[in-house]
Amino acid sequence: MEFHGYRYYKVYRIFLLPLGLWPYGDSHFKRIQTIFCTLTILFLIIAQLLKLFTMECTFEFVLTDLSYAIPSIVYLLKYVTFCIQSRKIREFMECIRVDWNELQDEEELEIIRKYARTARTYLYAFVGVSYPGTVAYISLPFLPDILDIVAPLNESRTRILPFPVEYFLDEQKYFYLLLSHSIVAIIIGIVTIVTTETLTFAYFCHICGMFEIVSYRIMSAFGKSLSVLLTLNKENTIRIKLIAAVKIHQKAFELFEILTSTLSLSYFTLIILGVASLSINLFRLFQVTTLSEQKKEIVLYIVFVIGHFYYMFMCNYMGQIVIDSSTDIFKKACDTQWYATSSRTQKLMLFIMQRSMKSCKIVMGKLYYVSLEQFTTLASMSLSYFTVIYSVQQ
């Protein structure tokens, strides 16, 4: 899969390969990896939901359990989606490889590099935000053992798993075995979320780069004084450049349609789960700040809530840059003197302008389109459901 821009994508391979999610390769070991990761997360979800049937189901406990169980369901959804859509994801990567190899102009290569670097920076930022927090979270269950060594008591401190689960085993006797399962599932889930989301972001960034190349080719075609060009009988040169712009514009639209059709259903489900999870965690944060005996959990729920908002914001920001990049073509085309050219050239320009007048919106479930405007809608919706939960609890 080697190509000019592979260095910008190999970091995704490093994270996805151990999980069996890298779309290339079809070995028995990869199938074993897939089965292991899927069952690990699935058993964690089952253990979390079983707790609802083995404990006294108060309203508060149900919400606490769901505040952990819903993110686990999201982990499984993202993992299974990438497994099922592995072939289409590989095809999209092949399209990226072809695009990089076909570009010859240094300015165009620099445009596509710029967007690839942006996507890679987003990956590093996401890793920098999520991984340290995950390490700190999975380290908390070891705190009683550390305190027993540093400041021992007459008896060992009670050890607590990261979240409510029911394995039908003695939790203290098999603590490290149960904790190992929880930690492995958390690591698989977090790495899956971070890497698949950033890879999707990289794909959309590539499409945005293609749109900017279209703008560049249009501006390049009309770069000189139009009257000079016509005097020199260079209209054919303009037309050739515009034909190249039309082709790459068409290809960018095709890639956009492929990607959105592949991931739209899973993202629509994620929206529903995300709003539910954020509403519940907002309520739990409100509870732990008002109940003195639970104030020790306040930092945990603050991190949860911030993580939800950050994830929602970045997903909607991804949709916004696609919208802006697709409509920018129309603005750039209007700035040229296309109307002063021949009718044949004008038809090419009108074709591009007509297609770019309508922005590329990532539509989820035919109901929700991803944008910064819709991020505020999700946030307000989550706050509304939080108030509903609070009123029911009262």
Coordinates of C-alpha atoms in Angstrom, one line a residue, residues 24-373:
Y24 CA -5.4 -4.9 4.8
G25 CA -4.7 -8.6 5.3
D26 CA -7.0 -11.5 5.9
S27 CA -5.1 -14.0 8.0
H28 CA -6.4 -16.5 10.6
F29 CA -4.6 -14.5 13.3
K30 CA -6.6 -11.4 12.3
R31 CA -9.8 -13.3 12.7
I32 CA -8.7 -14.5 16.1
Q33 CA -8.0 -10.9 17.1
T34 CA -11.4 -9.8 15.9
I35 CA -13.2 -12.5 17.8
F36 CA -11.2 -11.8 21.0
C37 CA -11.8 -8.1 20.9
T38 CA -15.5 -8.4 20.1
L39 CA -16.1 -11.0 22.9
T40 CA -14.1 -9.0 25.4
I41 CA -16.2 -5.9 25.0
L42 CA -19.4 -7.9 24.6
F43 CA -18.8 -9.8 27.9
L44 CA -18.1 -6.5 29.7
I45 CA -21.5 -5.1 28.5
I46 CA -23.3 -8.2 29.6
A47 CA -21.5 -8.1 33.0
Q48 CA -22.5 -4.4 33.4
L49 CA -26.2 -5.0 32.5
L50 CA -26.4 -8.1 34.7
K51 CA -25.7 -5.9 37.7
L52 CA -29.1 -4.4 37.1
F53 CA -30.7 -7.8 37.9
T54 CA -28.6 -8.8 40.9
M55 CA -28.8 -5.5 42.8
E56 CA -31.7 -3.5 44.2
C57 CA -32.6 -1.4 41.2
T58 CA -33.0 2.1 42.5
F59 CA -33.3 5.0 40.1
E60 CA -29.8 6.2 41.1
F61 CA -28.2 2.8 40.6
V62 CA -29.7 2.3 37.2
L63 CA -28.4 5.6 36.0
T64 CA -25.0 4.9 37.5
D65 CA -24.8 1.5 35.8
L66 CA -26.0 2.9 32.4
S67 CA -23.4 5.8 32.6
Y68 CA -20.7 3.1 32.3
A69 CA -22.6 0.6 30.1
I70 CA -23.6 3.0 27.3
P71 CA -20.0 3.9 26.5
S72 CA -19.2 0.2 26.4
I73 CA -22.0 -0.3 23.8
V74 CA -20.4 2.6 21.8
Y75 CA -17.1 0.8 21.9
L76 CA -18.7 -2.4 20.5
L77 CA -20.7 -0.5 17.9
K78 CA -17.6 1.2 16.5
Y79 CA -15.5 -2.0 16.5
V80 CA -18.2 -4.0 14.8
T81 CA -18.8 -1.3 12.2
F82 CA -15.2 -1.2 11.2
C83 CA -15.1 -5.0 11.0
I84 CA -18.2 -5.2 8.8
Q85 CA -17.2 -2.3 6.6
S86 CA -13.5 -3.4 6.3
R87 CA -13.7 -4.0 2.6
K88 CA -15.2 -0.5 1.8
I89 CA -12.7 1.2 4.1
R90 CA -9.9 -0.6 2.2
E91 CA -11.3 0.5 -1.1
F92 CA -11.4 4.1 0.2
M93 CA -7.8 3.8 1.2
E94 CA -6.9 2.6 -2.2
C95 CA -8.7 5.7 -3.7
I96 CA -6.5 7.9 -1.5
R97 CA -3.4 6.0 -2.7
V98 CA -4.4 6.6 -6.3
D99 CA -5.1 10.3 -5.7
W100 CA -1.7 10.9 -4.2
N101 CA 0.0 9.1 -7.0
E102 CA -1.9 11.0 -9.7
L103 CA -1.1 14.4 -8.4
Q104 CA 2.0 15.9 -10.1
D105 CA 1.8 19.6 -9.4
E106 CA 3.8 20.5 -6.3
E107 CA 1.2 23.1 -5.2
E108 CA -1.5 20.4 -5.3
L109 CA 0.7 18.0 -3.4
E110 CA 1.3 20.6 -0.7
I111 CA -2.5 21.1 -0.4
I112 CA -3.1 17.4 0.2
R113 CA -0.2 17.2 2.6
K114 CA -1.6 20.1 4.6
Y115 CA -4.9 18.3 5.2
A116 CA -3.1 15.0 5.9
R117 CA -0.9 16.8 8.5
T118 CA -4.1 18.4 10.0
A119 CA -5.7 14.9 10.4
R120 CA -2.5 13.5 12.0
T121 CA -2.4 16.5 14.4
Y122 CA -6.0 15.8 15.4
L123 CA -5.0 12.2 16.1
Y124 CA -2.1 13.3 18.4
A125 CA -4.5 15.7 20.2
F126 CA -7.1 13.0 20.7
V127 CA -4.5 10.6 22.0
G128 CA -3.0 13.3 24.3
V129 CA -6.4 14.0 25.7
S130 CA -7.8 10.4 26.1
Y131 CA -4.9 8.1 26.8
P132 CA -3.5 9.8 30.0
G133 CA -7.0 9.9 31.4
T134 CA -7.6 6.3 30.6
V135 CA -4.3 5.3 32.2
A136 CA -5.2 7.2 35.3
Y137 CA -8.7 5.7 35.4
I138 CA -7.6 2.1 35.1
S139 CA -4.9 2.7 37.7
L140 CA -7.4 3.8 40.4
P141 CA -8.3 0.2 41.4
F142 CA -4.7 -0.4 42.4
L143 CA -4.8 2.5 44.8
P144 CA -5.9 0.4 47.9
D145 CA -3.0 -2.0 47.3
I146 CA -0.5 0.9 47.1
L147 CA -1.9 2.5 50.3
D148 CA -1.7 -0.8 52.1
I149 CA 2.1 -0.7 51.4
V150 CA 2.6 3.0 52.0
A151 CA 0.1 3.5 54.9
P152 CA -1.0 0.0 56.2
L153 CA -4.0 -0.5 58.4
N154 CA -4.9 -3.3 60.7
E155 CA -6.8 -4.9 57.8
S156 CA -6.6 -4.7 54.0
R157 CA -8.5 -2.0 52.3
T158 CA -11.5 -3.0 50.2
R159 CA -10.7 -3.1 46.5
I160 CA -13.3 -1.8 44.0
L161 CA -13.6 -2.5 40.3
P162 CA -13.7 0.5 37.9
F163 CA -17.5 0.2 37.5
P164 CA -20.4 -2.0 38.6
V165 CA -20.2 -5.5 37.0
E166 CA -21.6 -8.9 37.9
Y167 CA -19.5 -12.0 37.1
F168 CA -21.2 -14.3 39.7
L169 CA -17.8 -14.7 41.3
D170 CA -16.3 -13.5 44.6
E171 CA -15.2 -10.0 43.7
Q172 CA -12.4 -9.8 46.3
K173 CA -11.1 -13.4 45.7
Y174 CA -10.9 -13.0 41.9
F175 CA -10.3 -9.3 41.9
Y176 CA -7.3 -9.2 39.6
L177 CA -8.8 -11.6 37.1
L178 CA -12.0 -9.5 36.9
L179 CA -10.0 -6.3 36.8
S180 CA -7.8 -7.6 34.0
H181 CA -10.9 -8.2 31.9
S182 CA -12.3 -4.7 32.6
I183 CA -8.9 -3.1 31.8
V184 CA -8.4 -5.0 28.5
A185 CA -12.0 -4.1 27.4
I186 CA -11.4 -0.4 28.3
I187 CA -8.1 -0.3 26.4
I188 CA -9.7 -2.0 23.3
G189 CA -12.6 0.4 23.4
I190 CA -10.7 3.6 23.9
V191 CA -8.1 2.7 21.2
T192 CA -10.9 1.7 18.9
I193 CA -12.8 5.0 19.4
V194 CA -9.7 7.2 19.1
T195 CA -8.2 5.5 16.1
T196 CA -11.4 4.9 14.0
E197 CA -12.7 8.4 14.6
T198 CA -9.4 10.0 13.7
L199 CA -9.1 7.8 10.6
T200 CA -12.5 8.9 9.5
F201 CA -11.5 12.5 10.2
A202 CA -8.4 11.8 8.0
Y203 CA -10.6 10.5 5.2
F204 CA -12.9 13.6 5.3
C205 CA -9.8 15.8 5.4
H206 CA -8.6 14.1 2.2
I207 CA -11.9 15.0 0.6
C208 CA -11.5 18.6 1.8
G209 CA -8.1 18.6 0.2
M210 CA -9.6 17.4 -3.1
F211 CA -12.1 20.3 -2.9
E212 CA -9.3 22.8 -2.3
I213 CA -7.4 21.4 -5.3
V214 CA -10.5 22.0 -7.4
S215 CA -10.4 25.7 -6.3
Y216 CA -6.7 25.8 -7.0
R217 CA -7.2 24.5 -10.5
I218 CA -10.0 27.0 -11.2
M219 CA -7.9 29.9 -10.0
S220 CA -4.9 28.6 -11.8
A221 CA -6.8 28.5 -15.1
F222 CA -7.8 32.1 -14.7
G223 CA -4.6 33.2 -13.0
K224 CA -3.4 35.6 -15.6
S225 CA -5.3 38.5 -17.1
L226 CA -8.1 37.0 -19.1
S227 CA -7.7 39.5 -22.0
V228 CA -4.1 38.5 -22.4
L229 CA -4.9 34.9 -22.4
L230 CA -7.6 35.3 -25.1
T231 CA -5.2 37.5 -27.1
L232 CA -2.7 34.7 -27.0
N233 CA -5.3 32.2 -28.0
K234 CA -4.9 30.3 -24.7
E235 CA -8.6 29.4 -24.2
N236 CA -7.8 25.8 -24.9
T237 CA -5.4 25.9 -22.0
I238 CA -8.2 27.2 -19.7
R239 CA -10.5 24.5 -20.9
I240 CA -8.0 21.7 -20.3
K241 CA -7.4 22.9 -16.7
L242 CA -11.1 23.2 -16.1
I243 CA -11.7 19.7 -17.4
A244 CA -9.1 18.5 -14.9
A245 CA -10.9 20.5 -12.2
V246 CA -14.2 18.9 -13.1
K247 CA -12.8 15.4 -13.0
I248 CA -11.3 15.8 -9.5
H249 CA -14.5 17.6 -8.3
Q250 CA -16.5 14.6 -9.5
K251 CA -14.1 12.2 -7.8
A252 CA -14.3 14.1 -4.6
F253 CA -18.1 13.9 -4.6
E254 CA -18.0 10.1 -5.3
L255 CA -15.6 9.6 -2.4
F256 CA -17.8 11.7 -0.2
E257 CA -20.9 9.6 -1.1
I258 CA -19.0 6.3 -0.5
L259 CA -17.8 7.4 2.9
T260 CA -21.1 8.8 4.2
S261 CA -23.1 5.8 3.0
T262 CA -20.7 3.5 4.7
L263 CA -20.8 5.2 8.1
S264 CA -24.0 7.1 8.3
L265 CA -26.1 4.4 10.0
S266 CA -23.5 3.7 12.7
Y267 CA -23.1 7.5 13.4
F268 CA -26.8 8.0 13.6
T269 CA -26.9 5.3 16.3
L270 CA -23.9 7.0 18.0
I271 CA -25.9 10.2 18.1
I272 CA -28.7 8.6 20.1
L273 CA -26.4 6.8 22.4
G274 CA -24.2 9.9 22.9
V275 CA -27.1 12.1 23.9
A276 CA -28.4 9.5 26.3
S277 CA -25.0 9.0 27.8
L278 CA -24.3 12.7 28.1
S279 CA -27.6 13.4 29.8
I280 CA -27.1 10.6 32.3
N281 CA -23.5 11.6 33.1
L282 CA -24.7 15.2 33.5
F283 CA -27.2 14.1 36.1
R284 CA -24.6 11.9 37.9
L285 CA -22.3 14.9 38.0
F286 CA -25.0 17.0 39.5
Q287 CA -25.6 14.3 42.1
V288 CA -22.0 13.8 43.2
T289 CA -21.6 17.6 43.5
T290 CA -24.6 17.8 45.8
L291 CA -24.1 14.7 47.9
S292 CA -21.2 14.9 50.3
E293 CA -20.6 11.2 50.5
Q294 CA -20.0 11.0 46.7
K295 CA -17.8 14.0 46.2
K296 CA -14.8 11.8 45.7
E297 CA -16.3 10.8 42.3
I298 CA -16.7 14.4 41.1
V299 CA -13.4 14.4 39.1
L300 CA -14.4 11.2 37.4
Y301 CA -17.7 12.5 36.2
I302 CA -16.3 15.9 35.2
V303 CA -13.8 14.0 32.9
F304 CA -16.7 11.9 31.5
V305 CA -18.8 15.0 30.7
I306 CA -15.9 16.9 29.2
G307 CA -15.0 13.8 27.1
H308 CA -18.6 13.6 25.8
F309 CA -18.6 17.3 24.8
Y310 CA -15.2 17.0 23.2
Y311 CA -16.2 13.9 21.2
M312 CA -19.4 15.5 20.0
F313 CA -17.7 18.8 19.1
M314 CA -14.9 17.2 17.1
C315 CA -17.4 15.0 15.2
N316 CA -19.5 18.0 14.3
Y317 CA -16.4 20.1 13.5
M318 CA -15.5 17.4 11.0
G319 CA -18.8 17.9 9.2
Q320 CA -18.4 21.6 9.3
I321 CA -15.0 21.7 7.5
V322 CA -16.5 19.4 4.8
I323 CA -19.3 21.9 4.3
D324 CA -17.0 24.9 4.2
S325 CA -14.6 23.2 1.8
S326 CA -17.3 22.2 -0.6
T327 CA -19.0 25.6 -0.7
D328 CA -15.6 27.5 -1.0
I329 CA -15.4 26.2 -4.6
F330 CA -18.4 28.2 -5.6
K331 CA -17.0 31.4 -4.0
K332 CA -13.7 30.9 -5.8
A333 CA -15.4 30.2 -9.1
C334 CA -17.5 33.4 -8.8
D335 CA -14.3 35.5 -8.3
T336 CA -13.1 34.5 -11.7
Q337 CA -14.0 36.1 -15.1
W338 CA -15.6 32.9 -16.3
Y339 CA -18.4 34.9 -17.9
A340 CA -16.0 36.5 -20.4
T341 CA -14.9 33.2 -21.9
S342 CA -16.5 31.2 -24.7
S343 CA -19.8 29.3 -24.2
R344 CA -17.9 25.9 -24.1
T345 CA -15.8 27.1 -21.3
Q346 CA -18.7 28.7 -19.5
K347 CA -20.5 25.3 -19.6
L348 CA -17.7 23.7 -17.7
M349 CA -17.7 26.5 -15.1
L350 CA -21.4 26.3 -14.7
F351 CA -21.2 22.6 -14.2
I352 CA -18.7 23.1 -11.3
M353 CA -20.7 26.0 -9.9
Q354 CA -24.0 24.2 -10.0
R355 CA -22.5 21.2 -8.1
S356 CA -20.8 23.4 -5.5
M357 CA -23.7 25.6 -4.8
K358 CA -25.1 22.8 -2.6
S359 CA -22.8 22.0 0.2
C360 CA -21.7 18.5 1.1
K361 CA -23.5 17.6 4.3
I362 CA -22.8 14.5 6.2
V363 CA -26.4 13.3 6.8
M364 CA -27.0 10.7 9.5
G365 CA -30.2 8.6 9.2
K366 CA -31.7 11.1 6.8
L367 CA -32.5 13.3 9.8
Y368 CA -29.3 14.9 11.2
Y369 CA -26.6 16.6 9.3
V370 CA -23.2 17.1 11.0
S371 CA -22.1 20.7 11.6
L372 CA -21.2 23.1 14.4
E373 CA -24.8 24.4 14.4

